[in-house]
Amino acid sequence: MAKVVIDREKCKGCELCTLVCPQNILVMSKSFNKKSYHPVEQINPEKCTGCAFCAMTCPDVAIEVYK
Amino acid sequence: MAEKVLMKGNEAIGEAAIHAGCRYYFGYPITPQSELTAYMAKRLLKIEGAAFIQAESEIAAINMVYGTAATGGRVMTSSSSPGISLKQEGISYIACAELPCLVVNMQRGGPGLGSIQPAQQDYFQATKGGGHGDYHLIVLAPSSVQELVDLTIKAFDLADKYRNPAMVLGDGLLGQMMEPVEFREKKNADLPSKEDWALGSCKGREPRKVVPFNLDPYELEKLVAKIGKKFEKMQDEVEYELINMDNPDIIIVAYGTVARVARTTIQKAKQEGINIGLIRPITLYPFPYKIINQYADKVKHILVSEMSLGQMLEDVKLAVEGKTKVSFYGRTGGVVISPTEILQEVKKILK
Amino acid sequence: MNKVFSRPKSLVDIPFTYCPGCHHGIIHRLIAEVLDEFNIREDTIGIAPVGCSVFAYLFFDCDMICAAHGRAPATATGIKRAKPDNIVFSYQGDGDLASIGTAEIIHAANRGEKITVIFVNNAIYGMTGGQMAPTTLEGQITQTSPYGRDSKTMGMPIRMCELLSTLNTPSYISRVALTKPSYIIKAKKAIKKAFQFQIDGKGFSLVEVLSTCPTNWGLSPQEANEWLDKNMIPYYPLGEFKNSEEVS
C-alpha cells in the first residue's frame, strides 16, 4: 500500500513526474489550477508502489509520498 | 593620557582601526596606501579570531566586507582612487542593505591610472554617492596624522550609529607623512546593538534576510525613503574647524592637506598685514553648509582651494547662495599646492 | 502509512518563482534535505546570487544574504571568516560563477575557504532572457549567439570543475545531473558530501549541477532533459573531480 499526495496549486504541469513513474499512473489533469496550469493527478492509485521517483523529480516539491 | 608615538599616516589608520575594535580587514595593495594593508596583515594575523585577507581584487575585498558587515563584525577596507572606483558597486550594496563598514580612500591623482601623488579629485565620488542609486557615505576628512587616528575611530562609530558605510577621505600625503600621535582611551560611544539584525545562528528567532533589492517599485521606494531619512538625521553630525575668523579680509575654505597648507598661508599673510580666515570642513558629508552661509554675509570674498579642478567648490557655492563672491584655486594631477601659491591668489583677489 | 517523502523543513513552504520544469527547485530541495539531515539549518547562512535564483533567499529557512553578481564567494568568505562556526553556502549560476565571478570563485577555492558552493550550470542566462553563458555549448543558439556559439570568436564552453580541480587547495569538487532519479540520488549524495567537508572543517567544496532552462532553450521540460543528456553530459562529464579524502 502506498499513496502520493499532490499539491495541485504548487504543480506547474511540467510533466517530469509522469515520465519517471514506473507504473505510468501519473497523468495531466484536464482541469486548471489557480495559476492556469494543468496539474498532475494520479490514476489507478492501487498500483502505486511508493517508489517516490515522482516526488524526487518534481521541481516544485509538490508531491508527498506515503507507504 | 596615552603616550605619543611617531607613526606614518597609513599605519596610524591601521592602529586606530584595531584600537576601535576592528578585527576584519579585506584589501588589495595600491600606492599610496599599501602600508595600511601591510600593517593590518602584521597586526590582525596575530590576533585570534581576527581575519586579514589580501583579496584577489578591490571588488572581492569590498564584497568580503559586505559579508562580514552582515554578521555584525567591525570591518574595513582601504584603497586609493582607482581601487575605490572598483569598490563602488559593493559600497552601493552595503548602503542599500544598511550595513556599517569603513572604507578608507587615500586619494591619488586621477583620472585613469593617474599618478601616485596626493590629490583631492575624488570629492564628488566620495560625497555624492559614488556608486549607483540614491545614497551617501558619511565622509570624514582628516588633515593630520592625529586626525587620521581620531576620525578613523569616529567613522566606525558613525557607521554603526547610522548602519551606513563611512569613508575616511585622506590623500597620499597624509598617508605617507609621519607625525606624533596618541591613541586616547576609547570612550564607549552609545551605539545601537547589532544583535537584532546581524546574520548568524537563527536558533530561537526568525531567519534573517539581507536583501539589497526589491522588484516592487513601491516597496523599493519605501526602502530608499527610509535610507533618505537617515541622511537627514546625519546632518547633525556636521563638524568643521574655524581658524583666524576674527574679521578676516577673505575666507579660505579647504579640507585635508590643502587646509594644512592654508594654515601656513595664514601665518605668511599676517606678516604682510593680510588677515585670512579658514573654514575647514571635517565632515564632507554631511557638509557644513550652514556655517559657510553665515560667514558669506560677513566677507566680500571666499576662496576655495582644492587639489582638483574644483569639486568641493560646488558645495561651497551652494552654501553661499550667491551672497558673496566665490573664487577657486586648484592644482591637480598630484601637484600639492604651496602656501605661497595660495597667498599670491589671495593678493590677486584683494587687489 | 508513513510519510516516506515530504517537503524538507529547511525549505519555506511557498511556491517557487521558477519556470515549469526548471531544475532550480530540485536543487533547492536537495540542499534543504541536507540541512535537515545534518540538523544545521539554524547555523547555516546562505548566499543567493544575481540571476533567476536571486529569490533563493526566500526559499531557504535560514539566514540568507543576496550577493552582487559573481561576488558570492567573496561575500561567503567575509561571512565565514567572521563566523567560522556557521555553515556557509553560496548558490550560483553559470553567468555568476563562470563569467563575471571567475576571479572570486578561483580565489575562494584557492584559499581553501571552508564554504560550500552549489554551481548551477544550465548553459544559458536565464533571468536576462536567454543570452550566451560561458558554459553555452558550441553551436548552441542563444540571444547573443543567434547563429550558434562559434568557438573561433566566442571560445569554448568553460568546464569549471576541471578548471578548479587544477588547484591544490579545494577539498571536494563534483559534477552531477538531475535528469533521472538515479542521477538525483547521486546529486544528493554529492551535495551531502560537500556539506560534510565543510562541517568537518576540511575546506572548500563545490558541486556543479547540470541543469535545464526549458524556457530559454525553447524546449518542453521533457525535451530539455533529453537535450541535457544528449549534449551537456558528453561535454561536461559527471563524477568527482576532487575528493581530498581519497588518495588519487
CSV table of C-alpha atoms in Angstrom, one decimal, chain B residues 24 26 49-57 59-61 63-71 73 89-90 93 99 198-213 215, chain C residues 12 41-46 50 54-69 71 73-83 86 103-105 107-108 111 113 127:
chain,number,residue,atom,x,y,z
B,24,TYR,CA,38.4,42.2,10.0
B,26,PHE,CA,40.0,42.9,3.4
B,49,GLY,CA,39.6,35.1,15.7
B,50,ALA,CA,40.5,38.1,13.5
B,51,ALA,CA,40.7,38.0,9.7
B,52,PHE,CA,43.0,39.6,7.3
B,53,ILE,CA,42.8,38.7,3.6
B,54,GLN,CA,44.7,40.2,0.7
B,55,ALA,CA,41.9,39.8,-1.7
B,56,GLU,CA,42.2,38.9,-5.4
B,57,SER,CA,40.8,42.4,-6.3
B,59,ILE,CA,35.9,44.1,-5.9
B,60,ALA,CA,36.4,40.9,-4.0
B,61,ALA,CA,37.6,42.9,-1.0
B,63,ASN,CA,32.3,42.1,-1.1
B,64,MET,CA,34.1,40.3,1.7
B,65,VAL,CA,33.5,43.5,3.7
B,66,TYR,CA,29.8,43.1,2.8
B,67,GLY,CA,29.7,39.6,4.1
B,68,THR,CA,31.4,40.4,7.4
B,69,ALA,CA,29.4,43.6,7.9
B,70,ALA,CA,26.2,41.5,7.5
B,71,THR,CA,27.3,39.4,10.5
B,73,GLY,CA,31.6,42.3,12.6
B,89,GLU,CA,29.2,48.6,-6.7
B,90,GLY,CA,29.9,46.8,-3.4
B,93,TYR,CA,25.0,47.2,-2.0
B,99,LEU,CA,25.2,47.7,6.9
B,198,ALA,CA,23.2,40.6,12.3
B,199,LEU,CA,23.3,37.3,10.5
B,200,GLY,CA,24.4,34.2,12.4
B,201,SER,CA,22.5,31.4,14.0
B,202,CYS,CA,18.7,31.6,13.8
B,203,LYS,CA,18.1,29.4,16.8
B,204,GLY,CA,15.2,30.9,18.7
B,205,ARG,CA,14.4,33.6,16.2
B,206,GLU,CA,13.1,34.0,12.7
B,207,PRO,CA,15.7,33.6,9.9
B,208,ARG,CA,17.1,37.0,8.7
B,209,LYS,CA,17.5,38.1,5.1
B,210,VAL,CA,19.9,40.7,3.9
B,211,VAL,CA,18.3,41.8,0.6
B,212,PRO,CA,19.7,44.8,-1.3
B,213,PHE,CA,16.9,44.8,-3.8
B,215,LEU,CA,11.5,44.3,-7.5
C,12,VAL,CA,10.0,27.5,3.3
C,41,ARG,CA,19.5,24.8,9.4
C,42,GLU,CA,19.8,27.1,12.4
C,43,ASP,CA,23.5,27.5,11.9
C,44,THR,CA,23.5,28.0,8.2
C,45,ILE,CA,24.0,31.2,6.3
C,46,GLY,CA,23.2,31.0,2.6
C,50,VAL,CA,22.1,37.5,-9.1
C,54,VAL,CA,18.2,35.6,-6.6
C,55,PHE,CA,14.9,34.6,-4.9
C,56,ALA,CA,16.7,31.7,-3.2
C,57,TYR,CA,16.8,34.0,-0.1
C,58,LEU,CA,13.0,33.5,0.2
C,59,PHE,CA,13.1,29.7,-0.1
C,60,PHE,CA,15.7,28.6,2.4
C,61,ASP,CA,14.5,28.8,6.0
C,62,CYS,CA,17.9,30.0,7.3
C,63,ASP,CA,19.7,33.3,7.4
C,64,MET,CA,20.4,34.5,3.9
C,65,ILE,CA,22.1,37.3,2.1
C,66,CYS,CA,21.9,38.4,-1.6
C,67,ALA,CA,25.4,38.9,-3.1
C,68,ALA,CA,26.4,41.2,-6.0
C,69,HIS,CA,26.6,39.4,-9.4
C,71,ARG,CA,30.7,38.0,-5.8
C,73,PRO,CA,32.3,33.5,-2.9
C,74,ALA,CA,33.8,36.8,-1.6
C,75,THR,CA,30.7,37.5,0.4
C,76,ALA,CA,30.8,33.9,1.7
C,77,THR,CA,34.4,34.4,2.6
C,78,GLY,CA,33.6,37.5,4.7
C,79,ILE,CA,30.8,35.7,6.5
C,80,LYS,CA,32.8,32.5,7.1
C,81,ARG,CA,35.9,34.3,8.4
C,82,ALA,CA,33.7,36.3,10.8
C,83,LYS,CA,31.5,33.3,11.8
C,86,ASN,CA,28.4,28.7,11.0
C,103,ALA,CA,38.1,35.7,-10.1
C,104,GLU,CA,36.1,35.3,-6.9
C,105,ILE,CA,35.4,31.5,-7.3
C,107,HIS,CA,40.5,32.6,-5.4
C,108,ALA,CA,38.0,31.4,-2.8
C,111,ARG,CA,42.4,30.0,-0.4
C,113,GLU,CA,37.7,28.8,2.1
C,127,MET,CA,17.0,35.9,-15.8
